[in-house]
mmCIF file of C-alpha atoms in Angstrom:
data_model
loop_
_atom_site.group_PDB
_atom_site.id
_atom_site.type_symbol
_atom_site.label_atom_id
_atom_site.label_comp_id
_atom_site.label_asym_id
_atom_site.label_seq_id
_atom_site.Cartn_x
_atom_site.Cartn_y
_atom_site.Cartn_z
ATOM 1 C CA MET A 852 120.678 129.718 30.133
ATOM 2 C CA LEU A 853 121.896 133.165 31.158
ATOM 3 C CA ILE A 854 124.071 134.995 28.679
ATOM 4 C CA ALA A 855 127.645 134.768 29.977
ATOM 5 C CA GLY A 856 126.363 134.578 33.519
ATOM 6 C CA SER A 857 126.377 137.569 35.784
ATOM 7 C CA ARG A 858 128.084 140.916 35.380
ATOM 8 C CA ALA A 859 130.956 139.708 37.532
ATOM 9 C CA GLU A 860 131.750 137.058 34.903
ATOM 10 C CA ARG A 861 132.226 139.631 32.183
ATOM 11 C CA LEU A 862 135.634 140.533 33.542
ATOM 12 C CA PRO A 863 138.342 137.939 34.221
ATOM 13 C CA ARG A 864 138.533 136.412 37.683
ATOM 14 C CA THR A 865 141.973 137.978 38.098
ATOM 15 C CA VAL A 866 140.428 141.449 38.057
ATOM 16 C CA TRP A 867 137.825 140.608 40.677
ATOM 17 C CA TRP A 868 140.399 139.046 42.992
ATOM 18 C CA LEU A 869 142.573 142.143 42.660
ATOM 19 C CA VAL A 870 139.570 144.372 43.359
ATOM 20 C CA LEU A 871 138.681 142.322 46.445
ATOM 21 C CA ALA A 872 142.267 142.383 47.706
ATOM 22 C CA ARG A 873 142.478 146.129 47.231
ATOM 23 C CA ALA A 874 139.225 146.688 49.116
ATOM 24 C CA ILE A 875 140.482 144.539 52.008
ATOM 25 C CA ASN A 876 143.786 146.384 52.070
ATOM 26 C CA ARG A 877 142.056 149.763 51.966
ATOM 27 C CA LEU A 878 139.791 148.611 54.780
ATOM 28 C CA GLY A 879 142.868 148.396 56.940
ATOM 29 C CA ALA A 880 144.889 151.248 55.443
ATOM 30 C CA PHE A 881 143.546 153.911 57.752
ATOM 31 C CA SER A 882 146.438 154.073 60.205
ATOM 32 C CA VAL A 883 148.659 156.376 58.137
ATOM 33 C CA GLY A 884 146.376 159.306 58.844
ATOM 34 C CA PHE A 885 146.996 158.787 62.555
ATOM 35 C CA LEU A 886 150.794 158.660 62.318
ATOM 36 C CA THR A 887 151.245 162.237 63.503
ATOM 37 C CA VAL A 888 148.820 161.729 66.378
ATOM 38 C CA LEU A 889 150.605 158.542 67.463
ATOM 39 C CA ILE A 890 153.991 160.268 67.556
ATOM 40 C CA THR A 891 152.792 163.301 69.485
ATOM 41 C CA THR A 892 150.714 161.415 72.044
ATOM 42 C CA GLU A 893 153.002 158.437 72.625
ATOM 43 C CA PHE A 894 156.357 160.210 72.649
ATOM 44 C CA GLY A 895 155.416 163.727 73.700
ATOM 45 C CA VAL A 896 157.117 165.500 70.787
ATOM 46 C CA SER A 897 155.845 168.632 69.071
ATOM 47 C CA ALA A 898 153.425 168.599 66.180
ATOM 48 C CA VAL A 899 156.168 170.088 63.998
ATOM 49 C CA ALA A 900 158.502 167.151 64.668
ATOM 50 C CA ALA A 901 155.685 164.692 64.025
ATOM 51 C CA GLY A 902 154.894 166.517 60.797
ATOM 52 C CA VAL A 903 158.487 166.042 59.617
ATOM 53 C CA VAL A 904 158.135 162.285 60.107
ATOM 54 C CA SER A 905 154.860 162.241 58.169
ATOM 55 C CA ALA A 906 156.431 164.322 55.402
ATOM 56 C CA ALA A 907 159.321 161.836 55.209
ATOM 57 C CA PHE A 908 156.784 159.057 54.765
ATOM 58 C CA GLY A 909 155.037 160.957 51.964
ATOM 59 C CA LEU A 910 158.292 161.679 50.166
ATOM 60 C CA ALA A 911 159.300 158.024 50.328
ATOM 61 C CA THR A 912 156.098 156.955 48.553
ATOM 62 C CA ILE A 913 157.261 158.520 45.272
ATOM 63 C CA PRO A 914 160.232 156.171 44.650
ATOM 64 C CA SER A 915 158.089 153.379 46.100
ATOM 65 C CA ARG A 916 155.800 153.391 43.090
ATOM 66 C CA LEU A 917 158.736 153.530 40.679
ATOM 67 C CA VAL A 918 160.358 150.547 42.381
ATOM 68 C CA GLY A 919 157.077 148.661 42.083
ATOM 69 C CA GLY A 920 156.992 149.273 38.344
ATOM 70 C CA VAL A 921 160.554 148.057 37.784
ATOM 71 C CA LEU A 922 160.058 144.958 39.929
ATOM 72 C CA ALA A 923 156.758 144.151 38.218
ATOM 73 C CA ASP A 924 158.512 143.939 34.862
ATOM 74 C CA ARG A 925 161.638 142.179 36.137
ATOM 75 C CA LEU A 926 160.376 139.811 38.844
ATOM 76 C CA GLY A 927 156.758 139.356 37.819
ATOM 77 C CA ARG A 928 153.451 140.906 38.875
ATOM 78 C CA ARG A 929 152.359 138.470 41.579
ATOM 79 C CA ARG A 930 155.735 138.288 43.296
ATOM 80 C CA THR A 931 155.976 142.076 43.461
ATOM 81 C CA ILE A 932 152.472 142.486 44.871
ATOM 82 C CA VAL A 933 153.112 139.920 47.596
ATOM 83 C CA ALA A 934 156.501 141.438 48.447
ATOM 84 C CA GLY A 935 155.051 144.952 48.655
ATOM 85 C CA LEU A 936 152.182 143.932 50.909
ATOM 86 C CA ALA A 937 154.493 141.901 53.150
ATOM 87 C CA GLY A 938 156.787 144.917 53.427
ATOM 88 C CA CYS A 939 153.851 147.109 54.432
ATOM 89 C CA ALA A 940 152.851 144.594 57.106
ATOM 90 C CA LEU A 941 156.385 144.569 58.512
ATOM 91 C CA ALA A 942 156.595 148.370 58.631
ATOM 92 C CA GLN A 943 153.130 148.740 60.185
ATOM 93 C CA ALA A 944 153.994 146.191 62.854
ATOM 94 C CA GLY A 945 157.213 148.100 63.521
ATOM 95 C CA LEU A 946 155.287 151.310 64.042
ATOM 96 C CA ALA A 947 152.932 149.524 66.424
ATOM 97 C CA VAL A 948 155.806 148.438 68.685
ATOM 98 C CA SER A 949 158.048 151.502 68.307
ATOM 99 C CA GLY A 950 159.496 152.670 71.600
ATOM 100 C CA SER A 951 161.017 155.951 70.458
ATOM 101 C CA VAL A 952 160.576 158.720 67.909
ATOM 102 C CA ALA A 953 163.690 157.572 66.058
ATOM 103 C CA MET A 954 162.362 154.031 65.760
ATOM 104 C CA ALA A 955 158.970 155.297 64.592
ATOM 105 C CA ALA A 956 160.665 157.535 62.007
ATOM 106 C CA VAL A 957 162.669 154.611 60.611
ATOM 107 C CA PHE A 958 159.585 152.432 60.201
ATOM 108 C CA ALA A 959 157.596 155.378 58.778
ATOM 109 C CA VAL A 960 160.175 155.850 56.031
ATOM 110 C CA LEU A 961 160.281 152.075 55.454
ATOM 111 C CA LEU A 962 156.506 152.086 55.138
ATOM 112 C CA GLY A 963 156.706 154.877 52.588
ATOM 113 C CA LEU A 964 159.273 152.975 50.545
ATOM 114 C CA VAL A 965 156.989 149.925 50.226
ATOM 115 C CA PHE A 966 153.588 151.626 50.447
ATOM 116 C CA GLU A 967 152.997 151.962 46.686
ATOM 117 C CA VAL A 968 154.968 148.930 45.493
ATOM 118 C CA TYR A 969 151.829 146.834 44.909
ATOM 119 C CA GLU A 970 150.047 149.453 42.766
ATOM 120 C CA PRO A 971 151.953 149.199 39.420
ATOM 121 C CA PRO A 972 152.022 145.377 39.305
ATOM 122 C CA SER A 973 148.315 145.246 40.178
ATOM 123 C CA GLN A 974 147.503 147.655 37.367
ATOM 124 C CA ALA A 975 149.837 145.839 34.974
ATOM 125 C CA MET A 976 148.194 142.512 35.852
ATOM 126 C CA ILE A 977 144.806 144.003 35.003
ATOM 127 C CA ALA A 978 146.177 145.274 31.693
ATOM 128 C CA ASP A 979 147.581 141.816 30.950
ATOM 129 C CA ALA A 980 144.317 140.033 31.755
ATOM 130 C CA VAL A 981 141.718 142.313 30.148
ATOM 131 C CA ARG A 982 141.041 143.016 26.489
ATOM 132 C CA PRO A 983 141.853 146.615 25.472
ATOM 133 C CA GLU A 984 138.211 147.571 25.053
ATOM 134 C CA ARG A 985 137.449 146.534 28.653
ATOM 135 C CA GLN A 986 140.521 147.972 30.365
ATOM 136 C CA ALA A 987 138.907 151.309 31.194
ATOM 137 C CA GLN A 988 136.051 149.537 33.006
ATOM 138 C CA ALA A 989 138.482 147.297 34.881
ATOM 139 C CA PHE A 990 140.648 150.212 36.022
ATOM 140 C CA SER A 991 137.585 152.161 37.112
ATOM 141 C CA LEU A 992 136.380 149.187 39.142
ATOM 142 C CA PHE A 993 139.837 148.923 40.716
ATOM 143 C CA ASN A 994 139.597 152.574 41.759
ATOM 144 C CA THR A 995 136.079 152.096 43.130
ATOM 145 C CA ALA A 996 137.363 149.362 45.434
ATOM 146 C CA LEU A 997 139.566 152.002 47.050
ATOM 147 C CA ALA A 998 136.597 154.268 47.737
ATOM 148 C CA VAL A 999 134.395 151.472 49.069
ATOM 149 C CA GLY A 1000 137.138 150.183 51.343
ATOM 150 C CA GLY A 1001 137.642 153.707 52.627
ATOM 151 C CA MET A 1002 134.037 153.846 53.843
ATOM 152 C CA GLY A 1003 134.538 150.875 56.130
ATOM 153 C CA ALA A 1004 138.008 152.089 57.109
ATOM 154 C CA GLY A 1005 136.556 155.168 58.757
ATOM 155 C CA LEU A 1006 134.274 153.078 60.940
ATOM 156 C CA ILE A 1007 137.095 150.758 62.005
ATOM 157 C CA ALA A 1008 139.349 153.706 62.768
ATOM 158 C CA ALA A 1009 136.660 155.301 64.894
ATOM 159 C CA GLY A 1010 136.421 152.137 67.011
ATOM 160 C CA LEU A 1011 140.048 151.077 67.384
ATOM 161 C CA GLY A 1012 141.304 154.652 67.608
ATOM 162 C CA ARG A 1013 139.305 155.248 70.763
ATOM 163 C CA TRP A 1014 140.826 152.151 72.342
ATOM 164 C CA ASP A 1015 144.528 152.412 71.496
ATOM 165 C CA LEU A 1016 146.137 154.065 68.471
ATOM 166 C CA ARG A 1017 148.766 151.344 68.211
ATOM 167 C CA TRP A 1018 146.062 148.798 67.403
ATOM 168 C CA LEU A 1019 145.306 150.742 64.230
ATOM 169 C CA PHE A 1020 148.741 149.813 62.920
ATOM 170 C CA VAL A 1021 148.329 146.220 64.065
ATOM 171 C CA ALA A 1022 145.036 145.974 62.167
ATOM 172 C CA ASP A 1023 146.645 147.480 59.082
ATOM 173 C CA ALA A 1024 149.515 144.963 59.251
ATOM 174 C CA VAL A 1025 147.011 142.109 59.464
ATOM 175 C CA SER A 1026 145.047 143.407 56.466
ATOM 176 C CA CYS A 1027 148.244 143.646 54.392
ATOM 177 C CA LEU A 1028 149.191 140.071 55.250
ATOM 178 C CA LEU A 1029 145.670 138.892 54.444
ATOM 179 C CA CYS A 1030 145.885 140.556 51.043
ATOM 180 C CA ALA A 1031 149.289 139.004 50.398
ATOM 181 C CA VAL A 1032 147.923 135.545 51.172
ATOM 182 C CA VAL A 1033 144.884 136.071 48.923
ATOM 183 C CA ILE A 1034 147.053 137.237 46.030
ATOM 184 C CA ARG A 1035 149.533 134.383 46.463
ATOM 185 C CA LEU A 1036 146.859 131.672 46.609
ATOM 186 C CA VAL A 1037 144.275 132.729 44.067
ATOM 187 C CA LEU A 1038 146.095 134.627 41.321
ATOM 188 C CA PRO A 1039 147.987 132.805 38.582
ATOM 189 C CA ALA A 1040 151.757 132.981 38.536
ATOM 190 C CA ASP A 1041 153.258 135.146 35.829
ATOM 191 C CA ARG A 1042 156.663 135.229 34.249
ATOM 192 C CA PRO A 1043 158.824 138.351 33.946
ATOM 193 C CA ALA A 1044 159.702 139.612 30.501
ATOM 194 C CA PRO A 1045 162.753 138.097 28.801
ATOM 195 C CA ALA A 1046 166.045 139.708 29.759
ATOM 196 C CA THR A 1047 166.546 141.149 26.278
ATOM 197 C CA SER A 1048 163.196 142.940 26.451
ATOM 198 C CA ARG A 1049 163.881 144.291 29.929
ATOM 199 C CA VAL A 1050 167.233 145.725 28.895
ATOM 200 C CA SER A 1051 165.869 147.347 25.744
ATOM 201 C CA GLY A 1052 163.075 148.968 27.694
ATOM 202 C CA THR A 1053 165.122 150.280 30.598
ATOM 203 C CA GLY A 1054 164.483 153.983 31.112
ATOM 204 C CA SER A 1055 162.223 154.223 28.057
ATOM 205 C CA ALA A 1056 159.260 155.370 30.114
ATOM 206 C CA TRP A 1057 160.950 158.611 31.174
ATOM 207 C CA ARG A 1058 162.096 159.248 27.587
ATOM 208 C CA ASP A 1059 158.590 158.889 26.153
ATOM 209 C CA ARG A 1060 157.324 162.452 25.696
ATOM 210 C CA ARG A 1061 153.775 161.214 25.284
ATOM 211 C CA LEU A 1062 153.863 159.692 28.759
ATOM 212 C CA LEU A 1063 155.338 162.868 30.258
ATOM 213 C CA VAL A 1064 152.461 164.900 28.811
ATOM 214 C CA LEU A 1065 149.998 162.483 30.414
ATOM 215 C CA LEU A 1066 151.959 162.733 33.670
ATOM 216 C CA LEU A 1067 151.541 166.530 33.634
ATOM 217 C CA SER A 1068 147.788 166.400 33.002
ATOM 218 C CA GLY A 1069 147.430 163.561 35.504
ATOM 219 C CA THR A 1070 149.195 165.605 38.170
ATOM 220 C CA LEU A 1071 146.815 168.517 37.623
ATOM 221 C CA PHE A 1072 143.857 166.160 37.920
ATOM 222 C CA ALA A 1073 145.297 164.569 41.073
ATOM 223 C CA VAL A 1074 145.790 167.992 42.683
ATOM 224 C CA ILE A 1075 142.159 168.834 41.925
ATOM 225 C CA PHE A 1076 140.871 165.479 43.139
ATOM 226 C CA MET A 1077 142.794 165.672 46.415
ATOM 227 C CA GLN A 1078 141.331 169.087 47.236
ATOM 228 C CA VAL A 1079 137.955 167.450 47.792
ATOM 229 C CA GLY A 1080 139.423 165.488 50.691
ATOM 230 C CA MET A 1081 141.943 167.985 52.002
ATOM 231 C CA ALA A 1082 140.164 171.319 51.630
ATOM 232 C CA MET A 1083 136.554 170.217 52.083
ATOM 233 C CA PRO A 1084 136.566 170.139 55.935
ATOM 234 C CA LEU A 1085 138.006 173.665 56.006
ATOM 235 C CA VAL A 1086 135.463 174.868 53.450
ATOM 236 C CA LEU A 1087 132.546 173.401 55.393
ATOM 237 C CA VAL A 1088 133.670 175.090 58.612
ATOM 238 C CA ALA A 1089 134.109 178.400 56.779
ATOM 239 C CA ARG A 1090 130.518 178.130 55.588
ATOM 240 C CA GLY A 1091 129.145 177.379 59.040
ATOM 241 C CA LEU A 1092 128.707 173.639 58.509
ATOM 242 C CA GLU A 1093 130.220 170.722 60.399
ATOM 243 C CA ALA A 1094 133.673 169.510 59.337
ATOM 244 C CA ALA A 1095 132.451 165.959 59.971
ATOM 245 C CA ASP A 1096 130.033 166.376 57.049
ATOM 246 C CA ALA A 1097 133.052 165.816 54.806
ATOM 247 C CA GLY A 1098 132.825 162.157 55.801
ATOM 248 C CA LEU A 1099 129.230 162.042 54.595
ATOM 249 C CA LEU A 1100 130.231 163.565 51.259
ATOM 250 C CA SER A 1101 132.997 160.991 50.939
ATOM 251 C CA ALA A 1102 130.530 158.171 51.568
ATOM 252 C CA VAL A 1103 128.154 159.573 48.936
ATOM 253 C CA ALA A 1104 131.008 159.728 46.423
ATOM 254 C CA ALA A 1105 131.818 156.068 47.054
ATOM 255 C CA VAL A 1106 128.172 155.043 46.560
ATOM 256 C CA VAL A 1107 127.987 156.985 43.297
ATOM 257 C CA MET A 1108 131.150 155.300 42.036
ATOM 258 C CA VAL A 1109 129.616 151.891 42.692
ATOM 259 C CA LEU A 1110 126.273 152.740 41.107
ATOM 260 C CA CYS A 1111 127.906 154.216 38.024
ATOM 261 C CA GLN A 1112 129.924 151.112 37.176
ATOM 262 C CA PRO A 1113 127.204 149.628 34.910
ATOM 263 C CA LEU A 1114 127.079 152.911 32.990
ATOM 264 C CA LEU A 1115 130.614 152.332 31.756
ATOM 265 C CA ARG A 1116 129.313 149.709 29.329
ATOM 266 C CA TRP A 1117 127.144 152.386 27.714
ATOM 267 C CA THR A 1118 130.138 154.656 27.145
ATOM 268 C CA ALA A 1119 132.460 151.881 25.954
ATOM 269 C CA ALA A 1120 132.030 152.982 22.338
ATOM 270 C CA LEU A 1121 133.528 156.402 23.113
ATOM 271 C CA SER A 1122 137.211 156.926 22.508
ATOM 272 C CA HIS A 1123 139.383 157.339 25.590
ATOM 273 C CA HIS A 1124 139.947 161.022 24.855
ATOM 274 C CA THR A 1125 136.257 161.763 24.311
ATOM 275 C CA ALA A 1126 135.297 159.989 27.538
ATOM 276 C CA MET A 1127 137.998 161.836 29.491
ATOM 277 C CA THR A 1128 136.796 165.150 28.095
ATOM 278 C CA CYS A 1129 133.260 164.381 29.252
ATOM 279 C CA GLY A 1130 134.654 163.362 32.629
ATOM 280 C CA TYR A 1131 136.492 166.657 33.006
ATOM 281 C CA LEU A 1132 133.292 168.551 32.138
ATOM 282 C CA LEU A 1133 131.367 166.693 34.849
ATOM 283 C CA LEU A 1134 134.170 167.400 37.315
ATOM 284 C CA ALA A 1135 134.005 171.077 36.402
ATOM 285 C CA ALA A 1136 130.236 171.111 36.895
ATOM 286 C CA GLY A 1137 130.510 169.457 40.299
ATOM 287 C CA LEU A 1138 133.238 171.802 41.507
ATOM 288 C CA ALA A 1139 131.257 174.788 40.244
ATOM 289 C CA GLY A 1140 128.367 173.416 42.275
ATOM 290 C CA TYR A 1141 130.571 173.504 45.369
ATOM 291 C CA ALA A 1142 131.425 177.138 44.583
ATOM 292 C CA VAL A 1143 127.786 178.274 44.645
ATOM 293 C CA SER A 1144 126.514 175.984 47.412
ATOM 294 C CA ASP A 1145 126.068 177.240 50.958
ATOM 295 C CA GLY A 1146 124.211 174.294 52.477
ATOM 296 C CA LEU A 1147 124.669 170.557 52.811
ATOM 297 C CA PRO A 1148 122.078 169.596 50.127
ATOM 298 C CA GLY A 1149 123.937 171.628 47.516
ATOM 299 C CA HIS A 1150 127.234 170.008 48.453
ATOM 300 C CA LEU A 1151 125.642 166.566 48.225
ATOM 301 C CA ALA A 1152 124.282 167.266 44.740
ATOM 302 C CA ALA A 1153 127.663 168.575 43.565
ATOM 303 C CA THR A 1154 129.340 165.465 44.961
ATOM 304 C CA VAL A 1155 127.081 163.229 42.867
ATOM 305 C CA VAL A 1156 128.016 165.140 39.702
ATOM 306 C CA TRP A 1157 131.799 165.167 40.110
ATOM 307 C CA SER A 1158 131.853 161.542 41.306
ATOM 308 C CA ALA A 1159 130.177 160.468 38.068
ATOM 309 C CA GLY A 1160 132.865 162.367 36.170
ATOM 310 C CA ASP A 1161 135.605 160.637 38.154
ATOM 311 C CA VAL A 1162 134.184 157.219 37.244
ATOM 312 C CA LEU A 1163 134.039 158.164 33.588
ATOM 313 C CA MET A 1164 137.626 159.387 33.260
ATOM 314 C CA PHE A 1165 139.754 157.621 35.882
ATOM 315 C CA GLY A 1166 139.857 154.227 34.201
ATOM 316 C CA ARG A 1167 140.352 155.810 30.803
ATOM 317 C CA SER A 1168 143.501 157.639 31.875
ATOM 318 C CA TYR A 1169 145.211 154.386 32.850
ATOM 319 C CA ALA A 1170 143.951 152.677 29.694
ATOM 320 C CA VAL A 1171 145.632 155.408 27.621
ATOM 321 C CA VAL A 1172 148.916 154.762 29.449
ATOM 322 C CA VAL A 1173 148.615 151.020 28.756
ATOM 323 C CA ASP A 1174 148.063 151.785 25.069
ATOM 324 C CA LEU A 1175 151.345 153.713 25.017
ATOM 325 C CA ALA A 1176 153.406 151.130 26.875
ATOM 326 C CA PRO A 1177 155.253 148.240 25.230
ATOM 327 C CA PRO A 1178 153.959 144.973 26.751
ATOM 328 C CA HIS A 1179 157.264 144.293 28.521
ATOM 329 C CA ALA A 1180 157.293 147.789 30.118
ATOM 330 C CA ARG A 1181 153.715 148.197 31.290
ATOM 331 C CA GLY A 1182 154.715 148.154 34.943
ATOM 332 C CA ARG A 1183 157.226 150.952 34.460
ATOM 333 C CA TYR A 1184 154.881 153.112 32.380
ATOM 334 C CA LEU A 1185 152.099 152.743 34.932
ATOM 335 C CA SER A 1186 154.463 153.489 37.803
ATOM 336 C CA VAL A 1187 155.790 156.660 36.158
ATOM 337 C CA PHE A 1188 152.263 157.865 35.469
ATOM 338 C CA GLY A 1189 151.244 156.942 39.015
ATOM 339 C CA THR A 1190 153.814 159.348 40.480
ATOM 340 C CA CYS A 1191 151.333 162.099 39.671
ATOM 341 C CA TRP A 1192 149.661 161.218 42.982
ATOM 342 C CA GLY A 1193 152.956 161.617 44.838
ATOM 343 C CA PHE A 1194 153.541 165.026 43.289
ATOM 344 C CA ALA A 1195 149.958 165.995 44.083
ATOM 345 C CA THR A 1196 150.428 164.994 47.720
ATOM 346 C CA VAL A 1197 153.034 167.751 47.962
ATOM 347 C CA LEU A 1198 151.283 170.338 45.789
ATOM 348 C CA ALA A 1199 147.652 169.927 46.859
ATOM 349 C CA PRO A 1200 147.948 171.199 50.461
ATOM 350 C CA LEU A 1201 149.980 174.207 49.338
ATOM 351 C CA CYS A 1202 147.653 175.170 46.492
ATOM 352 C CA GLY A 1203 144.441 174.510 48.386
ATOM 353 C CA THR A 1204 145.287 176.466 51.530
ATOM 354 C CA GLN A 1205 146.638 179.416 49.524
ATOM 355 C CA LEU A 1206 143.534 179.601 47.338
ATOM 356 C CA LEU A 1207 141.228 179.227 50.311
ATOM 357 C CA GLU A 1208 142.982 181.969 52.245
ATOM 358 C CA ARG A 1209 143.206 184.411 49.350
ATOM 359 C CA ALA A 1210 139.980 183.743 47.443
ATOM 360 C CA GLY A 1211 137.695 181.953 49.900
ATOM 361 C CA PRO A 1212 135.648 178.802 49.176
ATOM 362 C CA GLU A 1213 134.078 180.299 46.059
ATOM 363 C CA GLY A 1214 137.472 181.175 44.614
ATOM 364 C CA LEU A 1215 138.976 177.794 45.469
ATOM 365 C CA TRP A 1216 136.280 175.743 43.774
ATOM 366 C CA GLY A 1217 135.955 178.248 40.938
ATOM 367 C CA VAL A 1218 139.653 178.036 40.052
ATOM 368 C CA LEU A 1219 139.553 174.222 40.213
ATOM 369 C CA ALA A 1220 136.451 174.116 37.990
ATOM 370 C CA LEU A 1221 138.161 176.394 35.464
ATOM 371 C CA THR A 1222 141.232 174.145 35.497
ATOM 372 C CA CYS A 1223 138.997 171.164 34.685
ATOM 373 C CA LEU A 1224 137.545 173.058 31.721
ATOM 374 C CA LEU A 1225 141.052 173.806 30.479
ATOM 375 C CA LEU A 1226 142.000 170.135 30.848
ATOM 376 C CA ALA A 1227 138.879 169.131 28.911
ATOM 377 C CA ALA A 1228 139.812 171.471 26.073
ATOM 378 C CA ALA A 1229 143.447 170.347 26.108
ATOM 379 C CA GLN A 1230 142.465 166.665 25.987
ATOM 380 C CA LEU A 1231 140.869 166.932 22.548
ATOM 381 C CA THR A 1232 142.743 169.864 20.993
ATOM 382 C CA MET A 1233 146.304 169.189 22.201
ATOM 383 C CA ILE A 1234 146.849 165.862 23.954
ATOM 384 C CA LYS A 1235 144.957 163.619 21.541
ATOM 385 C CA PRO A 1236 146.562 165.045 18.367
ATOM 386 C CA MET A 1237 150.008 164.985 19.971
ATOM 387 C CA LEU A 1238 149.701 161.349 21.081
ATOM 388 C CA GLU A 1239 148.451 160.277 17.669
ATOM 389 C CA ARG A 1240 151.119 162.260 15.794
ATOM 390 C CA GLN A 1241 154.046 161.018 17.896
ATOM 391 C CA GLY A 1242 152.615 157.479 17.944
ATOM 392 C CA ARG A 1243 152.858 157.327 14.157
ATOM 393 C CA THR A 1244 156.525 158.402 14.235
ATOM 394 C CA LEU A 1245 157.654 155.724 16.726
#
């Protein structure tokens, strides 16, 4: 008889259903990138006006994640996930049938307000279902589902986008509803924390200095990570390569993330802080590889290196947050930490374009690699001691 069955059986079924649902949702979540194009082509407004609508969407995603964390702890994980996905479906359908810029703007903001609601309860449900020593692997797998779904999303977007942009939003609405149905039918119901626990934990996440330190380091990491997607096409063009090659690099990164999942069992004995330090070092090496590469093979090799680092550290960062959070406030802690991606959405384009203009591709990747080295040093010499010292005083 096989020992514990296959690899898939080594994590609870809840995790695998959440991973599948996230991949399906990501498979359809490609329409947001075409929001500006839809507004300019369908309604004949300027790119500046369309950019304002897109910016309003991005800004609305920040409170969206916070709302998801509060609802996860107060209403329950499953209910919040289903409500968030249903809200996304409604907003996407509204964008598909919008007859004016004003109507599109309203549904864009509505989409932003519900876009991240399902993230904190999904992460909290994983934390609830998985033993502490396996949480890093589960969170990493959850992140990999996003990358894998993104590979298929590009192909679907290329097909439907050539037909009619509005169908992109219809397809996204359908995928959100499909995910909501899967979550509702296959995941176990959960109960919210008792009222006394919810009251005692209200606002505690923002008052936890340990979490705020992790939020700062997480924001720096998110800014770095997002440069690979945002700045890469510009860098490739500046070096005489095709901007479309950025899609190939993205696909390679997704493949590496999948192939590296079994390696997480080998690093399970490492502490979270040690693993994150190693991850930062691999990220630094990959970004340094981008700095010295002038051809596609060099960029591909660098992508393999930094992608392995991302797998090693991404799940660990969320596992550290779960370790800090009281059980009744996991949703709120994860949502506060998750706002690092909202902050990075604002900061990354500004930082990346300025660095690229002033220092060129070599300077951009060099500065980002140096920042990763600083984060690696800070993880062991500052963050770890601080978390352990303050943890003993609580």
